[in-house]
Short mmCIF file of C-alpha atoms and ligand atoms in Angstrom, two decimals:
data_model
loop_
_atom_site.label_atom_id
_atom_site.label_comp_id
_atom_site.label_asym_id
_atom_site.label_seq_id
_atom_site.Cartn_x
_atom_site.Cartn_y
_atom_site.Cartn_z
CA UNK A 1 0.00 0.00 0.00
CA UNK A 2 1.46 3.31 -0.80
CA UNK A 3 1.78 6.14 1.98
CA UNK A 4 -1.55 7.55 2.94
CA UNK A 5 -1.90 11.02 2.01
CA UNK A 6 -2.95 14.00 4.22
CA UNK A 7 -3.38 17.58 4.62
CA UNK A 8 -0.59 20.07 4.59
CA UNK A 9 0.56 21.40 7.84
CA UNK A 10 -1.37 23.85 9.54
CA UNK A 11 -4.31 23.26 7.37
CA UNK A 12 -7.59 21.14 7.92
CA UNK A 13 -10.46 19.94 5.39
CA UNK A 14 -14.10 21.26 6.77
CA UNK A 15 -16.05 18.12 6.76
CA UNK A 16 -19.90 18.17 6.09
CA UNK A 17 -20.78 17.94 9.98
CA UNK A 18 -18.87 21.84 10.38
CA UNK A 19 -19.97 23.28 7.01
CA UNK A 20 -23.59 24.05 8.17
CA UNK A 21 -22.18 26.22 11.11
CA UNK A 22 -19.76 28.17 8.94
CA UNK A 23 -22.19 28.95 6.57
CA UNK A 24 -24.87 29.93 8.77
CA UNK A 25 -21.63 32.25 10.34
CA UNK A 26 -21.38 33.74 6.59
CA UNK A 27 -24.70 34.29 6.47
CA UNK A 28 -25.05 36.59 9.53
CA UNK A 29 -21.91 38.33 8.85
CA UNK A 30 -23.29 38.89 4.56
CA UNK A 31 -26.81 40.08 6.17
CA UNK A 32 -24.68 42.74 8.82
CA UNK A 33 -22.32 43.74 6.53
CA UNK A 34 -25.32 44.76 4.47
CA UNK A 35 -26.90 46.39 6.56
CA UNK A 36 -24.69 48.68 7.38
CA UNK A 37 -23.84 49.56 4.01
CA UNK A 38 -20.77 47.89 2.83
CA UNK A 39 -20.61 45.90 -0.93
CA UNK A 40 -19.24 42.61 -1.41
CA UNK A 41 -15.43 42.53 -2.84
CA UNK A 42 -13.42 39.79 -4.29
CA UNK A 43 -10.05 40.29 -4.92
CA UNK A 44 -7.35 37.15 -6.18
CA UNK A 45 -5.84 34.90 -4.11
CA UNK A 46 -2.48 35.72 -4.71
CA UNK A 47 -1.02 39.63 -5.60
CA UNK A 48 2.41 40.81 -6.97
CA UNK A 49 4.45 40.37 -3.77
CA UNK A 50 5.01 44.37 -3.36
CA UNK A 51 1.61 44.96 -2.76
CA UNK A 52 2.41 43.16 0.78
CA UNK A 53 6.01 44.25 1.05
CA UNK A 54 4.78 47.96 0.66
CA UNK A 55 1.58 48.05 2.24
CA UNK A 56 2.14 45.28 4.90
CA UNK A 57 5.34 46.56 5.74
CA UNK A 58 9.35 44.54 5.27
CA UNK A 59 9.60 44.93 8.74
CA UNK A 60 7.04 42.88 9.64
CA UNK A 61 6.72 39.51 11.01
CA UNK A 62 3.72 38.93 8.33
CA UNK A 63 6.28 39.80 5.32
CA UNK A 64 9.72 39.15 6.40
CA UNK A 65 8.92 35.55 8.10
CA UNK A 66 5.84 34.05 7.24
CA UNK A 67 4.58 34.53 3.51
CA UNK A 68 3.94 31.89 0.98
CA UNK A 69 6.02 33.90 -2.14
CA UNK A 70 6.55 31.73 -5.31
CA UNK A 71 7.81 32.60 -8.21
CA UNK A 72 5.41 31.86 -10.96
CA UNK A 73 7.00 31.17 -15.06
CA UNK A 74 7.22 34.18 -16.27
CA UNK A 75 9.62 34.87 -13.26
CA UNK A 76 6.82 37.10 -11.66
CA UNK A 77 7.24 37.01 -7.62
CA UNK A 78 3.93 36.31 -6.18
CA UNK A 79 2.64 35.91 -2.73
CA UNK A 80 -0.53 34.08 -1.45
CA UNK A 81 -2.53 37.14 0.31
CA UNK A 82 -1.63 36.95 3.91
CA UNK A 83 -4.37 39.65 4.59
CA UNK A 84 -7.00 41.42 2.77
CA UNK A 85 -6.36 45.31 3.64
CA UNK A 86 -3.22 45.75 1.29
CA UNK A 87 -4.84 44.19 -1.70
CA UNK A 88 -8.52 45.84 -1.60
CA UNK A 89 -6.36 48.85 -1.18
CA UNK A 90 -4.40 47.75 -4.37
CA UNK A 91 -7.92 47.16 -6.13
CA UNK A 92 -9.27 50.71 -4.62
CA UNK A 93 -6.42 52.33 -6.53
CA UNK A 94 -6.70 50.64 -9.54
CA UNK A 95 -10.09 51.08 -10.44
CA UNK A 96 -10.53 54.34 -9.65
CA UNK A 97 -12.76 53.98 -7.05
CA UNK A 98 -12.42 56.94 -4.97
CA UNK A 99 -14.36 58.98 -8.01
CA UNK A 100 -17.26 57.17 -6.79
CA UNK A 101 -19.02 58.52 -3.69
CA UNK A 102 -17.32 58.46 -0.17
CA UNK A 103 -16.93 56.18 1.38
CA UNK A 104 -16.67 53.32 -0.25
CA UNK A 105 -17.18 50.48 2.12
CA UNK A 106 -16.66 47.10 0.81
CA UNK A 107 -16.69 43.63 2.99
CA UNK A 108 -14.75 39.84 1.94
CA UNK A 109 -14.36 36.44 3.24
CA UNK A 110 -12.19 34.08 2.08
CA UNK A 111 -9.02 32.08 2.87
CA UNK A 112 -5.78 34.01 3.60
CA UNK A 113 -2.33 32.41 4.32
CA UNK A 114 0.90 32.30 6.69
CA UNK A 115 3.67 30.26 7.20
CA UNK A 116 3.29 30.66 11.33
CA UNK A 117 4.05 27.83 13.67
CA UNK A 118 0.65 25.67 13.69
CA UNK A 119 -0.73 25.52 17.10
CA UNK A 120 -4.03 25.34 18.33
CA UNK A 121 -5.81 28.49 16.71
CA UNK A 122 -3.31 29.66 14.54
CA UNK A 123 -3.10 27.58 11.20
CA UNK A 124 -1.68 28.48 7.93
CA UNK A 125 -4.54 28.37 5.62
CA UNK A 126 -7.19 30.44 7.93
CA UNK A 127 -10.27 32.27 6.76
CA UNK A 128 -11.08 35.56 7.73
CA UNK A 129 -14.49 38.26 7.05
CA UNK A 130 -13.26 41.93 6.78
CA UNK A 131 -14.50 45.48 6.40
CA UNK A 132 -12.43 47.95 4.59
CA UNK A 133 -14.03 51.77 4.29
CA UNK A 134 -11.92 54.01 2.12
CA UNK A 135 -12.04 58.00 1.57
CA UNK A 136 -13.40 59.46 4.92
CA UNK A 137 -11.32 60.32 7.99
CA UNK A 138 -14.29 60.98 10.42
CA UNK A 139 -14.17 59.14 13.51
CA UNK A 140 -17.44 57.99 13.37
CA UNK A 141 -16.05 55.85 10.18
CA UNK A 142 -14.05 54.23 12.68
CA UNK A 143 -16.71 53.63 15.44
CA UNK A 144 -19.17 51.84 12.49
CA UNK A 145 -16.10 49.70 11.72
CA UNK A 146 -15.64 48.69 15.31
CA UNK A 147 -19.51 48.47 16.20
CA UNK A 148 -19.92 46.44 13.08
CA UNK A 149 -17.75 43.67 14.01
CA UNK A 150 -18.99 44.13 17.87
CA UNK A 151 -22.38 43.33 16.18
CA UNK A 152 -21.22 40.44 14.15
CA UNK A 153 -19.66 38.23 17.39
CA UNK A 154 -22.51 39.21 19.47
CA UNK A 155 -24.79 37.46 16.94
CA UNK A 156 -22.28 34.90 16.59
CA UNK A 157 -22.68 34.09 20.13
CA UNK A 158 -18.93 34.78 20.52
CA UNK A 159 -18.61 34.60 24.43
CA UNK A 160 -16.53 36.54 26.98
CA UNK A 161 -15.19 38.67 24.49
CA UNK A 162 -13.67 42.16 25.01
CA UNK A 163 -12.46 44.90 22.84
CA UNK A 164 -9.12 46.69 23.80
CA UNK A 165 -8.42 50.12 21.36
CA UNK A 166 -5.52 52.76 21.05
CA UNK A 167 -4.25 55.52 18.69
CA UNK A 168 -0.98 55.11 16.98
CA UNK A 169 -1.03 59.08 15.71
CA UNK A 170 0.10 59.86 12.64
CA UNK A 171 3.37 59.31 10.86
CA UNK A 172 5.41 62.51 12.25
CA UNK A 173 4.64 62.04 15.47
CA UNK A 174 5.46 58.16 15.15
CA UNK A 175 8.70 59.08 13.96
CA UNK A 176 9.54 60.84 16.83
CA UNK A 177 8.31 58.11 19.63
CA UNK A 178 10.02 55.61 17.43
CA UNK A 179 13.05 57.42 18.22
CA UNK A 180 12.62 57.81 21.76
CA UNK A 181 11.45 54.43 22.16
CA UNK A 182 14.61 52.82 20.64
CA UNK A 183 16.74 54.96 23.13
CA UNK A 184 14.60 53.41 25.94
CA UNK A 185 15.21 49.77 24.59
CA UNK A 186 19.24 50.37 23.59
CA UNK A 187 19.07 51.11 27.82
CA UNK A 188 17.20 48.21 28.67
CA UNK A 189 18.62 45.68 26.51
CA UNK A 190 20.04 43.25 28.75
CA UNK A 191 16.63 43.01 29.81
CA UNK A 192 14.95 42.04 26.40
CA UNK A 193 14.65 38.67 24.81
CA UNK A 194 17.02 38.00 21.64
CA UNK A 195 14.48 38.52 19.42
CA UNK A 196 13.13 41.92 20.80
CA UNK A 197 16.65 43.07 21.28
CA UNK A 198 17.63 42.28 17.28
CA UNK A 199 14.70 44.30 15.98
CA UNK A 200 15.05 47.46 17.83
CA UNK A 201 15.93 49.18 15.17
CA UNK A 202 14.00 47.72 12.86
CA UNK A 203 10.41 47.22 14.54
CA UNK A 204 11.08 48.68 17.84
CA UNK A 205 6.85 48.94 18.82
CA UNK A 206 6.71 45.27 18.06
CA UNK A 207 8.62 44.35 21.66
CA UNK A 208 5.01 45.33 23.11
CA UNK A 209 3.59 42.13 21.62
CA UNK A 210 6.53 40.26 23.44
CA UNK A 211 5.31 37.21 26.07
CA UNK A 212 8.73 37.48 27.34
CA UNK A 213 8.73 38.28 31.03
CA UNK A 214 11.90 40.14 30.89
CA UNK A 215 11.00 42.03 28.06
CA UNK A 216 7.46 42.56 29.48
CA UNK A 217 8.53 44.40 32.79
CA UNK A 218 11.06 46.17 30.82
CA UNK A 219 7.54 47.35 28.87
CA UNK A 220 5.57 48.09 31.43
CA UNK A 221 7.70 51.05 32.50
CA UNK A 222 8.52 52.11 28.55
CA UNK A 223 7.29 55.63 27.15
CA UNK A 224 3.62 55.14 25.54
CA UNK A 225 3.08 56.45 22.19
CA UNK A 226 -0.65 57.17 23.23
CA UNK A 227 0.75 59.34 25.80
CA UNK A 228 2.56 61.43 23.28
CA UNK A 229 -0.11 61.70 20.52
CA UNK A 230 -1.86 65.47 20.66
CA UNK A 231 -3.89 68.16 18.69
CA UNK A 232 -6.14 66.58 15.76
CA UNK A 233 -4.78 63.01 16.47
CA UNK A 234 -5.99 63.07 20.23
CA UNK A 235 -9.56 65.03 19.46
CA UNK A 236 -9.50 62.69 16.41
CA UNK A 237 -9.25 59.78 19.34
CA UNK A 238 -11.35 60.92 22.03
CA UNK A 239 -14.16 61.35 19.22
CA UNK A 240 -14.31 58.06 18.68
CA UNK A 241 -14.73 56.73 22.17
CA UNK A 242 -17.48 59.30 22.42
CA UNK A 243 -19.29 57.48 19.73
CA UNK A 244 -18.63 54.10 21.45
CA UNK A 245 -20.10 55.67 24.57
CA UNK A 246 -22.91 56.69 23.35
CA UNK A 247 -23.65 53.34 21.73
CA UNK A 248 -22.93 52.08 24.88
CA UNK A 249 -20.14 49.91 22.89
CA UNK A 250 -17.54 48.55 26.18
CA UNK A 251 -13.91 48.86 25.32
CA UNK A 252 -10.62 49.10 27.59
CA UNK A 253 -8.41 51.66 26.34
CA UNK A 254 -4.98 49.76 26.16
CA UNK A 255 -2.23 52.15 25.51
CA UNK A 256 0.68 49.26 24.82
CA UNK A 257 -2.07 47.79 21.84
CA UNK A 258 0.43 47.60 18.52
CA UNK A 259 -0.71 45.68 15.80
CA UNK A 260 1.51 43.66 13.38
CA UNK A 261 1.32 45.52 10.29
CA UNK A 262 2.96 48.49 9.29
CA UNK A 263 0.15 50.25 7.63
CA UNK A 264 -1.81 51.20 10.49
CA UNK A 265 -2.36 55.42 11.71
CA UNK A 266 -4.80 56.27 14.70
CA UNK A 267 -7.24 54.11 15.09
CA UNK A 268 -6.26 50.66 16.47
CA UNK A 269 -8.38 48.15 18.18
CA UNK A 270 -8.42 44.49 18.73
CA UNK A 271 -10.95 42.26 19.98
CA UNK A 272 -10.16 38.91 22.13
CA UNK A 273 -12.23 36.18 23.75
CA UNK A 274 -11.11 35.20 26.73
CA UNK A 275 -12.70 31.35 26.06
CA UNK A 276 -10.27 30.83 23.45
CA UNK A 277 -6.46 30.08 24.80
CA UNK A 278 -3.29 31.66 23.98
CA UNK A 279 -4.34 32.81 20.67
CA UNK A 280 -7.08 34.84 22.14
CA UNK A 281 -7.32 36.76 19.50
CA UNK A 282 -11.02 36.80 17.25
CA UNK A 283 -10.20 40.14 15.29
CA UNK A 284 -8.99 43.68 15.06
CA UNK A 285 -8.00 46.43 12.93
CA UNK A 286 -7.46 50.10 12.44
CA UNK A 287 -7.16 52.79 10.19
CA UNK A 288 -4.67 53.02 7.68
CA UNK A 289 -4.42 56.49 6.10
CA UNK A 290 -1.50 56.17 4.05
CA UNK A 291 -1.97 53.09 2.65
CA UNK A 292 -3.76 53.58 -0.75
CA UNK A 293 -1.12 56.05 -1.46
CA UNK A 294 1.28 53.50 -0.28
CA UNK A 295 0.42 51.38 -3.29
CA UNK A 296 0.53 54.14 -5.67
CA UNK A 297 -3.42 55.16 -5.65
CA UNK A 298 -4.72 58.61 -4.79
CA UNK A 299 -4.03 59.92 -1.57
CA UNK A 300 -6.67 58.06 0.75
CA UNK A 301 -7.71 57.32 3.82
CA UNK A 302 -9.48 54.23 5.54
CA UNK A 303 -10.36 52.28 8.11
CA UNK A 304 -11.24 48.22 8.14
CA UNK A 305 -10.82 45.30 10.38
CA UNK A 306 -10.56 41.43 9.88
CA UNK A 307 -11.67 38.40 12.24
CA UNK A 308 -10.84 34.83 11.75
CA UNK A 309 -13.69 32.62 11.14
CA UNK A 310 -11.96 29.41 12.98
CA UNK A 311 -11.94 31.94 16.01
CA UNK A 312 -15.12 33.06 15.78
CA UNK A 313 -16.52 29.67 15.32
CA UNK A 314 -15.05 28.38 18.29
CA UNK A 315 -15.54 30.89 20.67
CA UNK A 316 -19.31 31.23 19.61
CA UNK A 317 -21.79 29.51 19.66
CA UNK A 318 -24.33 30.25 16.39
CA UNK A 319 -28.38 29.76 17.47
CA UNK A 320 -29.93 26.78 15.12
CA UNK A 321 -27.34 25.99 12.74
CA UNK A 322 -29.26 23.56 10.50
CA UNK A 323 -29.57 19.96 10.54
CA UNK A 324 -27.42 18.27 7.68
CA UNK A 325 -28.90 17.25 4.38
CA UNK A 326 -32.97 16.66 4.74
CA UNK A 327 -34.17 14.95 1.71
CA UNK A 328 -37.60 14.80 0.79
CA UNK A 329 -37.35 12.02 -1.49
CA UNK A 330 -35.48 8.61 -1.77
CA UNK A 331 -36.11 6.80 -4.56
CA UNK A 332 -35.52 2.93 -3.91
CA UNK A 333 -35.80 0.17 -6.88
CA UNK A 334 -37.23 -3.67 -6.45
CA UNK A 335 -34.91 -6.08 -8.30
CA UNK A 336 -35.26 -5.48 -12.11
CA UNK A 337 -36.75 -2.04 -12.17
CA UNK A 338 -35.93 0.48 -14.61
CA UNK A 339 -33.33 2.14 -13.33
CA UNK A 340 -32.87 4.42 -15.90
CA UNK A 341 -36.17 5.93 -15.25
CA UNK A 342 -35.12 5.98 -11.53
CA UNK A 343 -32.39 8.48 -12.37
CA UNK A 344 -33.95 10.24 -14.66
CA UNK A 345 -36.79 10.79 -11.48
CA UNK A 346 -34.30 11.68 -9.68
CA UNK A 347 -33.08 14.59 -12.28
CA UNK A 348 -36.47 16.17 -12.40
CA UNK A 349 -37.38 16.20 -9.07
CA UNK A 350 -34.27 18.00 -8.35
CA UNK A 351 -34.35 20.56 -11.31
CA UNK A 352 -37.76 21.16 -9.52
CA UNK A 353 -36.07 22.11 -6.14
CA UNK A 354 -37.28 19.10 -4.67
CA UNK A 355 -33.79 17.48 -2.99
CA UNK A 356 -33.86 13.61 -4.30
CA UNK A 357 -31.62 10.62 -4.35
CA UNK A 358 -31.36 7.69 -5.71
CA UNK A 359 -30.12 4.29 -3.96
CA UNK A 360 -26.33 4.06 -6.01
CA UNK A 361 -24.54 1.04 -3.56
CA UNK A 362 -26.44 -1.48 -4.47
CA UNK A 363 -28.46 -2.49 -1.21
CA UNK A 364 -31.34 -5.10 -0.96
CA UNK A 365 -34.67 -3.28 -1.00
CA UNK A 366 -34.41 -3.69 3.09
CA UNK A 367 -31.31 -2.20 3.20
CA UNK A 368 -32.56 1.12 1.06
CA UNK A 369 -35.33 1.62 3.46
CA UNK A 370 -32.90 1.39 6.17
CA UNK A 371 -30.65 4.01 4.12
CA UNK A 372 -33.59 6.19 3.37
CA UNK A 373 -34.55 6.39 6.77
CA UNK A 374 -30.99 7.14 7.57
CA UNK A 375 -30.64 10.14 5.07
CA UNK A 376 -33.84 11.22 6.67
CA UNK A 377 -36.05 11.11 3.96
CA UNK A 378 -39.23 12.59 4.17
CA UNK A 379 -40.42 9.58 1.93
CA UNK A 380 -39.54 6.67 -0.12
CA UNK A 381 -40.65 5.89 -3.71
CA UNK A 382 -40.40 2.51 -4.28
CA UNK A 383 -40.21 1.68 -7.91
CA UNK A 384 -40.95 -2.24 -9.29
CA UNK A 385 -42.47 -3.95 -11.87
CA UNK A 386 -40.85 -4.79 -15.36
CA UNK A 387 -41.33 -3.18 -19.15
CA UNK A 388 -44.48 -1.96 -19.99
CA UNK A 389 -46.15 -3.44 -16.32
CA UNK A 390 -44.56 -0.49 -14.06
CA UNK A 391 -45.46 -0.31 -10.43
CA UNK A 392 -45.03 2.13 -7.43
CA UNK A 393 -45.67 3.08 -4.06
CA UNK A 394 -44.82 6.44 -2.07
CA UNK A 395 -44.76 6.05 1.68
CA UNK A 396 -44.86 9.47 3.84
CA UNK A 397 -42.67 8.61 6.87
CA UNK A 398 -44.12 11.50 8.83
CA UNK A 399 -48.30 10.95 7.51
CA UNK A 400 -47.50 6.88 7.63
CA UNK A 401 -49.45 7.36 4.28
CA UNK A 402 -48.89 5.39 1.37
CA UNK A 403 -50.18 5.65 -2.26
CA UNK A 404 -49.84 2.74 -4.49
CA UNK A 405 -49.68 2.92 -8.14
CA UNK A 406 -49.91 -0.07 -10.26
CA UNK A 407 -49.74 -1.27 -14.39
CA UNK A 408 -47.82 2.19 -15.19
CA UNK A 409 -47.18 2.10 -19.26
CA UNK A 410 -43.64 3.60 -20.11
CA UNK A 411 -44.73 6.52 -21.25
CA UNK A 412 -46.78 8.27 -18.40
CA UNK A 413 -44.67 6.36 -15.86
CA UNK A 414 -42.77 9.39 -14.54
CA UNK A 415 -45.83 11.87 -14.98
CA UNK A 416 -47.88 9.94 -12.52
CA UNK A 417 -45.36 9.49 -9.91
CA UNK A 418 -44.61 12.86 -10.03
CA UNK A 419 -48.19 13.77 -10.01
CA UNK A 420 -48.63 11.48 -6.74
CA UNK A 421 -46.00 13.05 -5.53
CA UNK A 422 -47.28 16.47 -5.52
CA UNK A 423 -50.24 15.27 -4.51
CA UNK A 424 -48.40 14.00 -0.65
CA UNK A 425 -46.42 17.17 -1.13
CA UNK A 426 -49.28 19.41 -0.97
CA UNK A 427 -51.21 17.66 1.74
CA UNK A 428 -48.13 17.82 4.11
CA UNK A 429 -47.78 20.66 6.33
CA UNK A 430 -45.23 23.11 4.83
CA UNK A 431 -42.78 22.32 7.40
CA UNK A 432 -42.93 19.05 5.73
CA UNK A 433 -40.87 20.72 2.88
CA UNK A 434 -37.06 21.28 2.73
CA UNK A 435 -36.45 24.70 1.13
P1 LIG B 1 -4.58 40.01 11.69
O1 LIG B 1 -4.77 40.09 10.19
O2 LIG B 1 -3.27 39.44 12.09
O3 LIG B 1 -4.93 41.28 12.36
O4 LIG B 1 -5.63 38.94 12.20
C1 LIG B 1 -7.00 39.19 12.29
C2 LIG B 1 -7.68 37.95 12.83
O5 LIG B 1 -7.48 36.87 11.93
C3 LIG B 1 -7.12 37.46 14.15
O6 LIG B 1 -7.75 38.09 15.23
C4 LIG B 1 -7.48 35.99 14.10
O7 LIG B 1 -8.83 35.79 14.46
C5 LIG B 1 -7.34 35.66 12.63
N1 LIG B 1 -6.02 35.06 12.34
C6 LIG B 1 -4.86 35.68 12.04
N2 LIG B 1 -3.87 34.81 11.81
C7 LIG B 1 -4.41 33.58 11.96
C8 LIG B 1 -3.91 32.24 11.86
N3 LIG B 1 -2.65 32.00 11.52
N4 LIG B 1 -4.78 31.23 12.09
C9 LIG B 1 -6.07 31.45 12.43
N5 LIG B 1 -6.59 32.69 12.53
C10 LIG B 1 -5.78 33.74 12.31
#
């Protein structure tokens, strides 16, 4: 026997008995997203690798550790998306879409990738659902953005969950606590893990992310950027908790919040559940002024978020997610009957939108009813006889009725099955009916 196959690391196959949950999950998240005014957007699954090396950021974990780049045969270097913001952005410049009214607010789903250490939570196929809003820098852009997703894990069920926000400022003033910050670290660095201490200079805001408990008492006493950020960045802040206040949206405000991508001004916020473990984590995001420019669009600003779908899933817990496959009709065969016919039942009843199956493993006529009752059919045609001396009967598991028909000529076989069937369709209580 040859070696038995399986998925790549860090990436599961959803199996029918999860796929009703996730879709009722994309469902919700569609019908909110709509509601609140956002479009659907699809961009590819893999961009020209600059769009993540500029708009992500080099000095990232994201781009300089963990993306899947490739280089396709025409020598292009590609990169499967490891996030949405930097390629709707990408697709925002080049289609000219900030001529059309402001803001655009577009939503996505789909699966992203990155080449992070699998653990539980963390894999490196993942899907997310985002909200990008482009060409308005009001702050109540930002407090939709962060009630929308609030609104999305509440009906998700998501439990214990709580939403932790910042301001990173703008650039300048970034600049200038990324310079005082270093200083801080250079003095500390005994203190700091290896890995903090090598990218001082080149992601210096990242060593608030660190678990390292040297590295996080050397951070609880470091300068906070939030502390330094003033005029039209602060009012620009403080505006948007208003908002949240007045929806009476709960947040902490959590002044050592960074997130891992370089694109990010103002605005930050992250929310975690506090039933999931380490990688607590269900979804954030911020506002990214500069990056449509970034990626050689029209000066632009935005605001979006993403959450992961595995996270939300697990943490929630999504009200009536339906019952796997009901079938209204199972269409079993006698020895000797015309199986052709059978299938071609089969075909019409489901071109009707009636969901139909056929017995295709070869059981006894025993063993079909058994199978039928499995599936849970709503009823069983039993098809018999030979050519030209047809035969049927359609038994209503729910009614216990049964309608026999008997010496069926080829040609109106079909019709009158079908007719009988409508008949026990129409006399069941619509319930009785899979949509
Ligand atoms: P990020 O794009 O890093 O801000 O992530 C946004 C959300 O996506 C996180 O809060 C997680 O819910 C989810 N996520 C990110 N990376 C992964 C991963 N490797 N596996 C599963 N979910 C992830």
């Amino acid at each position: 026997m040859s070696q038995s196959l399986q998925a790549p690391r860090g990436t599961y196959d959803v199996l029918p008995e999860q796929s009703a949950q996730r879709a009722l999950l994309l469902e919700v998240a569609a019908e909110e997203f709509e509601l609140a005014g956002y479009a659907r957007i699809e961009t590819p699954v893999f961009e020209d690798t600059s769009v993540f090396a500029r708009g992500v950021g080099e000095s990232t974990e994201i781009v300089s550790k963990e993306m899947y780049t490739f280089a396709d045969q025409g020598d292009r270097s590609l990169t499967l998306r490891p996030e949405g913001t930097a390629a709707i952005a990408r697709a925002f410049g080049e289609h000219g879409m900030h001529k059309l009214p402001a803001p655009v607010k577009l939503w996505y789903s789909g699966p992203f990738f990155r080449q992070e250490a699998p653990q539980a939570g963390r894999y490196r196929q993942f899907f997310q659902i985002g909200a990008e809003a482009f060409g308005s820098d009001d702050p109540a852009l930002d407090a939709e953005s962060v009630m929308l997703l609030d609104r999305i894990l509440r009906r998700a069920g998501v439990g214990q969950y709580r939403l932790r926000i910042s301001s990173l400022g703008s650039a300048p003033e970034r600049r200038a606590y990324s310079d005082q910050l270093k200083s801080f670290l250079r003095e500390h660095d005994a203190q700091l893990s290896e890995e903090v201490r090598e990218r001082i200079e080149l992601n210096p805001l990242r060593a608030f992310d660190s678990k390292h408990p040297g590295t996080i008492e050397v951070m609880n006493s470091a300068p906070k950027l939030l502390d330094v950020i003033s005029g039209e960045d602060r009012d620009h802040f403080d505006a948007v908790l208003a908002l949240l206040d007045a929806a009476g949206v709960g947040y902490e405000i959590d002044p050592t919040l960074v997130r891992g991508l370089d694109y990010y001004t103002r605005t930050v916020f992250e929310f975690t559940s506090d039933k999931l473990g380490a990688q607590s984590g269900v979804g954030g995001g911020g506002r990214y002024d500069g990056l449509v420019e970034m990626l050689g669009g029209p000066a632009t600003p935005g605001v979006g978020w993403a959450a992961g779908i595995e996270r939300i899933l697990q943490a929630g817990e999504l009200p009536g997610a339906r019952t796997p496959g009901e079938l209204d009709v199972f269409i079993a065969l006698e020895p000797g009957a015309d199986r052709p016919a059978a299938f071609a039942l089969a075909a019409q009843l489901q071109e009707s939108g009636v969901a139909a199956v056929i017995e295709l493993a070869g059981r006894s006529l025993k063993g079909q009813l058994k199978q039928a009752a499995r599936a849970n059919a709503l009823r069983v045609v039993i098809m018999g006889g030979e050519r030209g001396q047809y035969d049927a009967a359609i038994k209503n598991f729910d009614s216990g009725e049964q309608r026999e028909l008997a010496g069926l000529s080829s040609d109106d076989y079909l019709e009158r099955i079908i007719e009988s069937l409508t008949e026990d369709m129409q006399s069941a209580t619509p319930e009785g009916f899979s949509e």
